[in-house]
Amino acid sequence: MKQQRLSDQIAEKLEAMIADGSLMPGEKLPAERDLAHRLEVSRPSLREAIQKMNSKGLLTTRHGGGTYVCEESLEPSFVSPLIALLSDMPESRYDVLEIRHALEGTAAYYAALRSTGEDKEKIKRCFDVMIKNHGSPDPMDEARADAAFHLSIVEASHNVVLLHVMRGLFTLLQSSISHNLDKLYTLPRVFEPLSNQHERLMNATVEGDAERARQAAQEHLVFVEESLQQIDREEVRKQRALRGLTG
Amino acid sequence: MKQQRLSDQIAEKLEAMIADGSLMPGEKLPAERDLAHRLEVSRPSLREAIQKMNSKGLLTTRHGGGTYVCEESLEPSFVSPLIALLSDMPESRYDVLEIRHALEGTAAYYAALRSTGEDKEKIKRCFDVMIKNHGSPDPMDEARADAAFHLSIVEASHNVVLLHVMRGLFTLLQSSISHNLDKLYTLPRVFEPLSNQHERLMNATVEGDAERARQAAQEHLVFVEESLQQIDREEVRKQRALRGLTG
DNA sequence: CCTCAACAACTGGTAAGACCAATTATTCCT
DNA sequence: AGGAATAATTGGTCTTACCAGTTGTTGAGG
């Protein structure tokens, strides 16, 4: 019937890259000249596309600074109102874990079925980074590496909606990590089994054994949940001891 | 502290002219070269402004024909950009179903364990509304009632994060309903089993039988997924037949 | 005199190059 | 080592030119 404007095609391509996760929220786009050359279009055409996405709220541009994928408006709509809530009631962390328990099994299952060679390499890379970051001075580094590993598996499931949901959940978790979650990464007796679980999950996924992958993910989450509960219980005991001393 | 982009200033000026009636809906704008000269700006800048207003739905442009003020525009369209992105890809409906498949089972499970008497009453009310709305002139009514029913169960699971996630997913589903999803509610041979599944899900939940509730939810989602695939296949076949007639 | 096809003059679409302005990273001096 | 001047990078704008559809005119043929 008709041919689309070039700027529309460009915008569409960029939007698809955002939707399928190739472009992360907050990520910086290549420079206009660079990107125009790589997409084999002129700079004005690329600019028109960027302007359009800009007015849609998908990109933000700072003069001399660069163009970025907008993160606020791309946040899954459920996270922002929840962040405040989550820091007020720490027990809702278990709510997040319940959801992960349900979702990560499915993610691992489909990742085992659908992952490409590229996906598998990324999963292995994330695993290595996670191992390397153990014992880092900042526990957040380890938490981020952990999240990146799990998200690489979600990405390999090739379910774009799932990817955005899980990203939102991890954002949610990391924004409230200061409570107790960081302890999970520092306790030595926890790290060993955690690492083994991660390895089993990775192996089952890259080998394409869907059922084993789902199983591994679920066992992992059960362990995390139990460990957290234990940490919380110890925390409560410590608080009580302190109150005993002061009162 | 302004330093507004020139293209934004131009767009603003044009929007003001539309707002105060200087430019009537349907009216043709001067040619780009002409207008650029009259506004004392370059043509690329003017074009960027036009592109932006184009993506806002304020202007329409026909190659070689001219640029016109859109007659009837300004639908609210205040959905999140992410939702808009994902709505454009029809296959994301199946992504949503995969996630629901994982989540609703868990939701039903915990709803059976944790729901209060008040929760159970609300679930029953939503079920009745759903039955009553069957055959409504607007299929969207039925879709909304369906969503409300499922959300009432999620609510009864007393997992606030899960509730927010599922709300987001239903928004996503409803925003892309026009594709095929509405057919799901209109086919008579689909309604009966759908209704039975809903009833089994409700009964298991209010009776507190967690495992049966999870089972019912999962069977329901499997059925929905299969039905949708079948509808899509029929749609493809119909399109092929049409092409056969015209070609 | 009317019809219609070819042509000419718009109009928007794309491209390339140049220069300005703001930001960011680097380097050098104190 | 700290901070200011500077160089490199990046977005913002302009000019020019040419391509591609649309529209209106014109002129030849009925």
Coordinates of C-alpha atoms (C1' of nucleotides) in Angstrom, one line a residue:
Chain A
M1 CA 0.0 0.0 0.0
K2 CA 2.3 2.7 1.1
Q3 CA 5.8 3.3 2.2
Q4 CA 6.7 4.5 5.6
R5 CA 8.8 7.5 6.2
L6 CA 12.4 6.7 7.0
S7 CA 12.3 8.5 10.3
D8 CA 9.4 6.3 11.3
Q9 CA 11.3 3.2 10.4
I10 CA 14.2 4.3 12.5
A11 CA 11.9 5.2 15.4
E12 CA 10.3 1.8 15.1
K13 CA 13.6 0.0 15.1
L14 CA 14.8 1.9 18.2
E15 CA 11.5 1.2 20.0
A16 CA 11.8 -2.5 19.2
M17 CA 15.3 -2.4 20.7
I18 CA 13.9 -0.8 23.9
A19 CA 11.0 -3.3 24.0
D20 CA 13.1 -6.4 23.6
G21 CA 15.7 -5.2 26.1
S22 CA 18.6 -4.5 23.8
L23 CA 18.5 -1.0 25.1
M24 CA 18.3 -0.8 28.8
P25 CA 16.4 2.1 30.5
G26 CA 19.0 4.7 31.4
E27 CA 21.5 3.5 28.8
K28 CA 23.2 6.0 26.7
L29 CA 22.7 5.9 22.9
P30 CA 25.6 6.2 20.6
A31 CA 26.4 9.7 19.3
E32 CA 24.1 10.9 16.5
R33 CA 26.7 10.9 13.9
D34 CA 27.8 7.4 15.0
L35 CA 24.3 6.0 15.1
A36 CA 23.3 7.6 11.8
H37 CA 26.3 6.0 10.1
R38 CA 25.6 2.6 11.7
L39 CA 22.0 2.6 10.7
E40 CA 23.0 3.9 7.2
V41 CA 20.8 6.9 7.3
S42 CA 21.5 10.7 7.4
R43 CA 21.7 12.6 10.6
P44 CA 18.6 14.7 10.0
S45 CA 16.5 11.6 9.5
L46 CA 17.8 10.1 12.7
R47 CA 17.2 13.3 14.5
E48 CA 13.6 13.4 13.4
A49 CA 13.1 9.9 14.8
I50 CA 14.8 10.9 18.0
Q51 CA 12.6 14.0 18.3
K52 CA 9.5 11.9 17.9
M53 CA 10.5 9.4 20.5
N54 CA 11.5 12.3 22.7
S55 CA 8.0 13.7 22.6
K56 CA 6.7 10.3 23.3
G57 CA 8.7 10.2 26.5
L58 CA 10.9 7.3 25.4
L59 CA 14.2 9.2 25.2
T60 CA 15.7 12.2 26.9
T61 CA 18.4 14.4 25.3
R62 CA 20.8 16.8 26.9
H63 CA 22.7 19.2 24.8
G64 CA 26.3 18.1 24.6
G65 CA 25.6 15.3 27.0
G66 CA 24.0 12.6 24.9
T67 CA 20.7 10.9 24.4
Y68 CA 19.5 8.4 26.9
V69 CA 16.7 5.9 27.2
C70 CA 14.2 7.4 29.6
E71 CA 14.1 5.3 32.7
E72 CA 11.3 6.9 34.8
S73 CA 8.5 6.5 32.3
L74 CA 9.8 3.1 31.2
E75 CA 9.7 1.7 34.6
P76 CA 6.9 -0.9 34.7
S77 CA 4.0 1.1 36.1
F78 CA 3.9 -1.0 39.3
V79 CA 7.4 -0.2 40.8
S80 CA 7.4 3.4 41.6
P81 CA 4.4 3.5 44.0
L82 CA 5.8 0.4 45.6
I83 CA 9.3 1.5 46.5
A84 CA 8.1 3.7 49.3
L85 CA 5.8 0.9 50.5
L86 CA 8.5 -1.7 50.5
S87 CA 10.9 0.3 52.6
D88 CA 8.1 0.9 55.1
M89 CA 7.1 -2.7 55.4
P90 CA 10.2 -4.9 55.1
E91 CA 8.1 -8.1 55.1
S92 CA 6.9 -7.3 51.6
R93 CA 10.3 -8.5 50.5
Y94 CA 8.8 -11.9 51.0
D95 CA 6.1 -10.9 48.6
V96 CA 8.7 -10.3 46.0
L97 CA 10.3 -13.6 46.7
E98 CA 6.9 -15.4 46.3
I99 CA 6.6 -13.8 42.9
R100 CA 10.1 -14.7 41.9
H101 CA 9.5 -18.2 43.1
A102 CA 6.7 -18.4 40.5
L103 CA 8.4 -16.5 37.7
E104 CA 12.0 -17.6 37.7
G105 CA 11.1 -21.2 37.3
T106 CA 9.2 -20.4 34.2
A107 CA 11.9 -18.1 33.0
A108 CA 14.5 -20.8 33.4
Y109 CA 12.2 -23.3 31.7
Y110 CA 11.8 -21.2 28.6
A111 CA 15.4 -20.1 28.7
A112 CA 16.5 -23.7 28.4
L113 CA 14.1 -24.2 25.5
R114 CA 14.7 -20.9 23.6
S115 CA 18.2 -19.5 24.4
T116 CA 20.5 -18.9 21.6
G117 CA 24.3 -19.4 21.7
E118 CA 24.7 -15.7 22.3
D119 CA 22.3 -15.9 25.2
K120 CA 24.2 -18.8 26.7
E121 CA 27.5 -16.9 26.5
K122 CA 26.0 -13.9 28.3
I123 CA 24.7 -16.2 31.0
K124 CA 28.1 -17.6 31.5
R125 CA 29.7 -14.2 31.5
C126 CA 27.3 -13.0 34.2
F127 CA 28.0 -16.1 36.3
D128 CA 31.7 -15.4 36.2
V129 CA 31.3 -11.8 37.1
M130 CA 29.2 -12.9 40.0
I131 CA 31.8 -15.3 41.3
K132 CA 34.5 -12.6 40.9
N133 CA 32.5 -10.0 42.7
H134 CA 32.1 -12.2 45.8
G135 CA 33.7 -10.5 48.8
S136 CA 33.7 -7.2 47.2
P137 CA 34.0 -4.3 49.7
D138 CA 30.5 -3.0 48.6
P139 CA 27.9 -5.7 49.1
M140 CA 25.8 -3.9 46.5
D141 CA 28.3 -5.0 43.8
E142 CA 27.5 -8.6 44.6
A143 CA 23.8 -7.9 44.7
R144 CA 23.9 -6.2 41.3
A145 CA 25.9 -9.1 39.8
D146 CA 23.4 -11.5 41.2
A147 CA 20.6 -9.6 39.7
A148 CA 22.4 -9.4 36.4
F149 CA 22.9 -13.1 36.3
H150 CA 19.2 -13.9 37.0
L151 CA 18.2 -11.2 34.4
S152 CA 20.4 -12.8 31.8
I153 CA 18.4 -16.0 32.2
V154 CA 15.1 -14.1 32.0
E155 CA 16.4 -12.4 28.8
A156 CA 17.2 -15.8 27.3
S157 CA 13.6 -16.8 27.8
H158 CA 12.7 -14.3 25.1
N159 CA 9.6 -13.1 26.8
V160 CA 9.9 -9.3 26.7
V161 CA 7.1 -8.7 29.1
L162 CA 8.6 -11.1 31.7
L163 CA 11.9 -9.2 31.2
H164 CA 10.4 -5.9 32.1
V165 CA 8.5 -7.3 35.0
M166 CA 11.6 -8.9 36.5
R167 CA 13.6 -5.8 36.0
G168 CA 11.0 -3.9 38.0
L169 CA 11.2 -6.5 40.7
F170 CA 14.9 -6.3 41.0
T171 CA 14.8 -2.5 41.1
L172 CA 12.3 -2.9 43.9
L173 CA 14.6 -5.3 45.7
Q174 CA 17.7 -3.3 45.3
S175 CA 16.0 -0.1 46.5
S176 CA 15.4 -1.9 49.8
I177 CA 18.5 -3.9 50.1
S178 CA 19.9 -1.9 53.0
H179 CA 17.6 -3.6 55.4
N180 CA 18.9 -7.2 55.6
L181 CA 19.2 -8.5 52.1
D182 CA 22.9 -7.5 51.9
K183 CA 23.6 -10.0 54.7
L184 CA 22.7 -12.7 52.4
Y185 CA 25.8 -12.2 50.4
T186 CA 28.2 -11.8 53.2
L187 CA 27.5 -14.8 55.3
P188 CA 30.1 -17.4 54.4
R189 CA 27.9 -20.4 55.2
V190 CA 25.3 -19.0 52.7
F191 CA 27.6 -18.2 49.8
E192 CA 28.6 -21.8 49.1
P193 CA 25.2 -23.4 48.6
L194 CA 24.0 -20.2 46.8
S195 CA 26.9 -20.5 44.4
N196 CA 26.2 -24.2 43.8
Q197 CA 22.6 -23.4 43.1
H198 CA 23.5 -20.8 40.6
E199 CA 25.8 -23.1 38.9
R200 CA 23.2 -25.9 38.6
L201 CA 20.7 -23.4 37.3
M202 CA 23.1 -22.2 34.7
N203 CA 24.2 -25.6 33.6
A204 CA 20.6 -26.9 33.2
T205 CA 19.7 -23.8 31.2
V206 CA 22.6 -23.8 28.8
E207 CA 22.2 -27.6 28.3
G208 CA 18.6 -27.0 27.4
D209 CA 17.2 -29.2 30.1
A210 CA 14.0 -27.2 30.8
E211 CA 12.6 -29.2 33.7
R212 CA 15.9 -29.4 35.5
A213 CA 16.3 -25.6 35.0
R214 CA 12.9 -24.9 36.5
Q215 CA 13.7 -27.2 39.4
A216 CA 17.0 -25.5 40.0
A217 CA 15.4 -22.0 40.0
Q218 CA 12.8 -23.0 42.4
E219 CA 15.2 -24.7 44.8
H220 CA 17.3 -21.6 44.7
L221 CA 14.4 -19.4 45.6
V222 CA 13.3 -21.7 48.5
F223 CA 16.8 -21.5 49.9
V224 CA 17.0 -17.7 49.6
E225 CA 13.6 -17.4 51.3
E226 CA 14.6 -19.6 54.2
S227 CA 17.9 -17.9 54.6
L228 CA 16.3 -14.5 54.7
Q229 CA 13.8 -15.7 57.3
Q230 CA 16.7 -17.0 59.4
I231 CA 18.6 -13.8 59.1
D232 CA 15.5 -11.9 60.2
R233 CA 15.0 -14.1 63.2
E234 CA 18.6 -13.6 64.3
E235 CA 18.1 -9.9 63.8
V236 CA 15.0 -9.9 66.0
R237 CA 16.9 -11.9 68.7
K238 CA 19.7 -9.4 68.6
Q239 CA 17.3 -6.5 68.9
R240 CA 15.7 -8.2 71.9
A241 CA 19.1 -8.7 73.5
L242 CA 19.9 -5.0 73.0
R243 CA 16.6 -4.0 74.6
G244 CA 17.4 -6.3 77.4
L245 CA 20.7 -4.5 78.0
T246 CA 19.3 -1.0 77.8
G247 CA 16.1 -1.6 79.6
Chain B
M1 CA 17.4 29.2 32.7
K2 CA 15.6 28.4 29.4
Q3 CA 17.7 27.4 26.5
Q4 CA 14.7 25.6 25.0
R5 CA 15.3 23.8 21.8
L6 CA 14.3 25.8 18.8
S7 CA 12.2 23.0 17.5
D8 CA 10.3 23.0 20.7
Q9 CA 9.7 26.8 20.5
I10 CA 8.3 26.3 17.0
A11 CA 6.1 23.4 18.1
E12 CA 4.8 25.5 20.9
K13 CA 4.1 28.4 18.6
L14 CA 2.1 26.2 16.2
E15 CA 0.2 24.6 19.0
A16 CA -0.8 28.0 20.3
M17 CA -2.0 28.9 16.9
I18 CA -4.1 25.8 16.8
A19 CA -5.4 26.4 20.3
D20 CA -6.4 30.0 19.7
G21 CA -8.0 29.2 16.4
S22 CA -5.5 30.8 14.0
L23 CA -5.2 27.4 12.5
M24 CA -8.5 25.6 12.0
P25 CA -8.7 21.8 12.1
G26 CA -8.4 20.5 8.6
E27 CA -6.6 23.6 7.4
K28 CA -3.5 23.3 5.3
L29 CA -0.3 24.6 6.6
P30 CA 1.9 26.8 4.3
A31 CA 4.7 24.9 2.5
E32 CA 7.7 24.0 4.7
R33 CA 10.1 26.3 2.9
D34 CA 7.6 29.1 3.0
L35 CA 6.7 28.6 6.7
A36 CA 10.3 28.2 7.7
H37 CA 11.2 31.5 6.0
R38 CA 8.2 33.2 7.6
L39 CA 9.1 32.0 11.1
E40 CA 12.8 32.9 10.4
V41 CA 14.1 29.4 11.1
S42 CA 15.7 26.7 9.0
R43 CA 13.7 24.0 7.4
P44 CA 15.2 21.1 9.4
S45 CA 14.2 22.8 12.6
L46 CA 10.7 23.4 11.4
R47 CA 10.6 19.7 10.2
E48 CA 11.6 18.5 13.6
A49 CA 8.8 20.5 15.2
I50 CA 6.4 19.1 12.7
Q51 CA 7.5 15.6 13.3
K52 CA 6.9 16.0 17.0
M53 CA 3.4 17.4 16.5
N54 CA 2.9 14.6 14.1
S55 CA 3.6 11.9 16.7
K56 CA 1.4 13.8 19.1
G57 CA -1.4 13.5 16.6
L58 CA -1.8 17.2 16.0
L59 CA -0.8 17.2 12.4
T60 CA -0.9 14.9 9.4
T61 CA 1.4 15.0 6.5
R62 CA 1.1 13.6 3.0
H63 CA 4.2 13.3 0.9
G64 CA 3.9 15.9 -1.9
G65 CA 0.4 16.8 -0.6
G66 CA 1.1 19.1 2.3
T67 CA 0.7 19.3 6.0
Y68 CA -2.8 19.6 7.6
V69 CA -4.1 20.3 11.1
C70 CA -5.6 17.0 12.3
E71 CA -9.4 17.3 12.5
E72 CA -10.2 15.0 15.4
S73 CA -7.4 14.2 17.6
L74 CA -6.3 14.4 21.2
E75 CA -7.4 11.0 22.5
P76 CA -6.1 11.0 26.1
S77 CA -3.6 8.2 25.6
F78 CA -2.2 8.6 29.0
V79 CA -0.9 5.1 29.2
S80 CA 2.7 4.4 30.1
P81 CA 5.0 4.5 27.2
L82 CA 6.1 1.0 28.0
I83 CA 2.6 -0.2 27.7
A84 CA 2.2 1.5 24.4
L85 CA 5.4 -0.1 23.2
L86 CA 4.4 -3.6 24.1
S87 CA 0.9 -3.2 22.8
D88 CA 2.3 -2.7 19.4
M89 CA 3.7 -6.3 19.3
P90 CA 0.8 -8.7 19.2
E91 CA 2.9 -11.6 20.2
S92 CA 3.4 -10.0 23.6
R93 CA -0.1 -11.3 24.5
Y94 CA 1.4 -14.7 24.7
D95 CA 4.2 -13.4 26.8
V96 CA 1.6 -12.1 29.2
L97 CA -0.2 -15.4 29.2
E98 CA 3.1 -17.2 30.0
I99 CA 3.5 -15.0 33.0
R100 CA 0.0 -15.3 34.2
H101 CA 0.4 -19.0 33.9
A102 CA 3.2 -18.8 36.4
L103 CA 1.6 -16.2 38.7
E104 CA -2.1 -17.0 38.9
G105 CA -1.4 -20.5 40.1
T106 CA 0.6 -19.0 43.0
A107 CA -2.0 -16.3 43.6
A108 CA -4.8 -18.8 43.8
Y109 CA -2.7 -21.0 46.1
Y110 CA -2.1 -18.3 48.6
A111 CA -5.6 -16.9 48.2
A112 CA -6.9 -20.3 49.3
L113 CA -4.6 -20.2 52.3
R114 CA -5.0 -16.6 53.3
S115 CA -8.3 -15.2 52.1
T116 CA -10.6 -13.7 54.7
G117 CA -14.4 -13.9 54.7
E118 CA -14.5 -10.5 53.1
D119 CA -12.2 -11.5 50.4
K120 CA -14.3 -14.5 49.6
E121 CA -17.5 -12.4 49.3
K122 CA -15.8 -10.1 46.9
I123 CA -14.6 -13.0 44.8
K124 CA -18.2 -14.3 44.6
R125 CA -19.5 -10.9 43.7
C126 CA -17.0 -10.6 40.9
F127 CA -17.9 -14.0 39.6
D128 CA -21.6 -13.1 39.5
V129 CA -20.9 -9.8 37.7
M130 CA -18.9 -11.8 35.2
I131 CA -21.7 -14.2 34.5
K132 CA -24.2 -11.4 34.2
N133 CA -22.1 -9.5 31.8
H134 CA -21.8 -12.4 29.3
G135 CA -23.3 -11.5 26.0
S136 CA -23.0 -7.8 26.7
P137 CA -23.1 -5.6 23.6
D138 CA -19.6 -4.4 24.3
P139 CA -17.1 -7.3 24.6
M140 CA -14.9 -5.0 26.6
D141 CA -17.4 -5.1 29.5
E142 CA -16.9 -8.9 29.7
A143 CA -13.1 -8.5 29.5
R144 CA -13.2 -6.0 32.3
A145 CA -15.4 -8.2 34.5
D146 CA -13.0 -11.2 33.8
A147 CA -10.0 -9.1 34.8
A148 CA -11.8 -7.9 38.0
F149 CA -12.6 -11.5 38.9
H150 CA -9.0 -12.7 38.6
L151 CA -7.8 -9.6 40.4
S152 CA -10.1 -10.3 43.3
I153 CA -8.3 -13.6 43.8
V154 CA -4.9 -11.9 43.5
E155 CA -6.1 -9.4 46.1
A156 CA -7.1 -12.3 48.4
S157 CA -3.6 -13.7 48.2
H158 CA -2.5 -10.7 50.3
N159 CA 0.6 -10.1 48.3
V160 CA 0.7 -6.4 47.5
V161 CA 3.5 -6.7 45.0
L162 CA 1.8 -9.4 43.2
L163 CA -1.4 -7.3 43.0
H164 CA 0.4 -4.4 41.4
V165 CA 2.2 -6.7 38.9
M166 CA -1.0 -8.4 37.9
R167 CA -2.8 -5.0 37.6
G168 CA -0.1 -3.9 35.2
L169 CA -0.4 -7.1 33.2
F170 CA -4.2 -6.7 32.8
T171 CA -3.7 -3.2 31.7
L172 CA -1.4 -4.5 29.1
L173 CA -3.8 -7.2 28.0
Q174 CA -6.7 -4.8 27.7
S175 CA -4.8 -2.2 25.8
S176 CA -4.1 -4.9 23.1
I177 CA -7.5 -6.5 23.2
S178 CA -8.7 -5.2 19.9
H179 CA -6.5 -7.7 18.1
N180 CA -8.2 -11.0 18.8
L181 CA -8.8 -11.2 22.5
D182 CA -12.3 -10.0 22.3
K183 CA -13.3 -13.0 20.2
L184 CA -12.5 -15.2 23.2
Y185 CA -15.5 -13.9 25.0
T186 CA -17.9 -14.0 22.1
L187 CA -17.4 -17.6 20.8
P188 CA -20.2 -19.7 22.4
R189 CA -18.2 -22.9 22.4
V190 CA -15.5 -21.1 24.4
F191 CA -17.7 -19.5 27.0
E192 CA -19.0 -22.7 28.6
P193 CA -15.7 -24.3 29.6
L194 CA -14.3 -20.9 30.5
S195 CA -17.2 -20.4 32.9
N196 CA -16.7 -23.8 34.4
Q197 CA -13.1 -23.2 34.9
H198 CA -13.8 -19.9 36.6
E199 CA -16.3 -21.6 38.9
R200 CA -13.8 -24.4 39.8
L201 CA -11.2 -21.8 40.5
M202 CA -13.5 -19.8 42.8
N203 CA -14.8 -22.8 44.7
A204 CA -11.3 -24.2 45.4
T205 CA -10.2 -20.8 46.6
V206 CA -13.1 -20.1 48.9
E207 CA -13.0 -23.6 50.3
G208 CA -9.3 -23.1 51.1
D209 CA -8.1 -26.0 49.0
A210 CA -4.8 -24.5 47.9
E211 CA -3.5 -27.2 45.6
R212 CA -6.8 -27.5 43.8
A213 CA -6.9 -23.8 43.4
R214 CA -3.5 -23.7 41.8
Q215 CA -4.4 -26.6 39.6
A216 CA -7.7 -24.8 38.5
A217 CA -5.8 -21.6 37.7
Q218 CA -3.2 -23.3 35.6
E219 CA -5.8 -25.4 33.7
H220 CA -7.7 -22.2 33.0
L221 CA -4.6 -20.4 31.6
V222 CA -3.7 -23.4 29.4
F223 CA -7.2 -23.4 27.9
V224 CA -7.1 -19.6 27.3
E225 CA -3.7 -19.9 25.6
E226 CA -4.8 -22.8 23.4
S227 CA -8.0 -21.0 22.5
L228 CA -6.2 -17.8 21.5
Q229 CA -3.8 -19.8 19.4
Q230 CA -6.7 -21.4 17.6
I231 CA -8.4 -18.1 17.0
D232 CA -5.2 -16.7 15.6
R233 CA -4.8 -19.7 13.3
E234 CA -8.3 -19.2 12.0
E235 CA -7.6 -15.5 11.5
V236 CA -4.6 -16.4 9.4
R237 CA -6.6 -18.9 7.4
K238 CA -9.3 -16.2 6.8
Q239 CA -6.7 -13.7 5.6
R240 CA -5.2 -16.3 3.3
A241 CA -8.6 -17.0 1.8
L242 CA -9.2 -13.3 1.2
R243 CA -5.9 -12.9 -0.5
G244 CA -6.8 -15.9 -2.6
L245 CA -9.9 -14.2 -3.8
T246 CA -8.3 -10.9 -4.7
G247 CA -5.2 -12.4 -6.2
Chain C
dC1 C1' -15.7 21.8 -27.4
dC2 C1' -14.5 18.1 -24.4
dT3 C1' -11.2 14.4 -22.7
dC4 C1' -7.2 12.9 -21.1
dA5 C1' -2.4 12.2 -21.1
dA6 C1' 2.1 14.3 -20.6
dC7 C1' 4.5 17.9 -18.5
dA8 C1' 5.8 21.4 -15.3
dA9 C1' 5.5 23.6 -10.8
dC10 C1' 4.7 22.9 -6.3
dT11 C1' 5.3 20.0 -1.8
dG12 C1' 7.3 17.0 1.4
dG13 C1' 11.5 13.4 2.1
dT14 C1' 16.4 12.6 2.4
dA15 C1' 21.2 13.6 2.3
dA16 C1' 25.7 16.0 3.2
dG17 C1' 28.7 19.3 5.1
dA18 C1' 29.7 23.1 8.0
dC19 C1' 29.5 25.6 12.1
dC20 C1' 27.8 26.8 17.0
dA21 C1' 27.0 25.6 21.9
dA22 C1' 26.9 22.8 25.8
dT23 C1' 29.0 19.1 28.2
dT24 C1' 32.6 16.0 29.6
dA25 C1' 37.2 14.3 30.0
dT26 C1' 41.9 15.5 30.0
dT27 C1' 45.9 17.9 31.1
dC28 C1' 48.7 21.1 33.1
dC29 C1' 49.9 24.4 36.5
dT30 C1' 49.9 25.8 41.3
Chain D
dA1 C1' 46.5 16.4 45.1
dG2 C1' 43.2 20.1 43.7
dG3 C1' 41.4 23.1 40.6
dA4 C1' 41.2 25.7 36.5
dA5 C1' 42.1 26.0 31.6
dT6 C1' 41.7 23.3 27.6
dA7 C1' 40.7 19.7 24.1
dA8 C1' 37.5 16.3 22.5
dT9 C1' 33.0 14.8 22.2
dT10 C1' 28.1 15.5 21.4
dG11 C1' 23.8 17.7 20.5
dG12 C1' 21.7 22.0 18.0
dT13 C1' 21.1 24.7 13.9
dC14 C1' 21.7 26.3 9.2
dT15 C1' 22.5 26.0 4.2
dT16 C1' 22.3 23.7 0.1
dA17 C1' 21.2 20.3 -3.0
dC18 C1' 18.6 16.6 -4.9
dC19 C1' 15.0 13.0 -4.9
dA20 C1' 10.1 11.5 -4.9
dG21 C1' 5.3 11.9 -4.7
dT22 C1' 1.0 15.4 -5.8
dT23 C1' -1.3 18.6 -8.1
dG24 C1' -2.6 21.7 -11.7
dT25 C1' -1.9 23.2 -16.2
dT26 C1' -1.6 22.6 -20.9
dG27 C1' -1.9 21.0 -25.4
dA28 C1' -2.9 17.3 -28.6
dG29 C1' -6.3 14.2 -30.2
dG30 C1' -11.1 12.7 -30.1

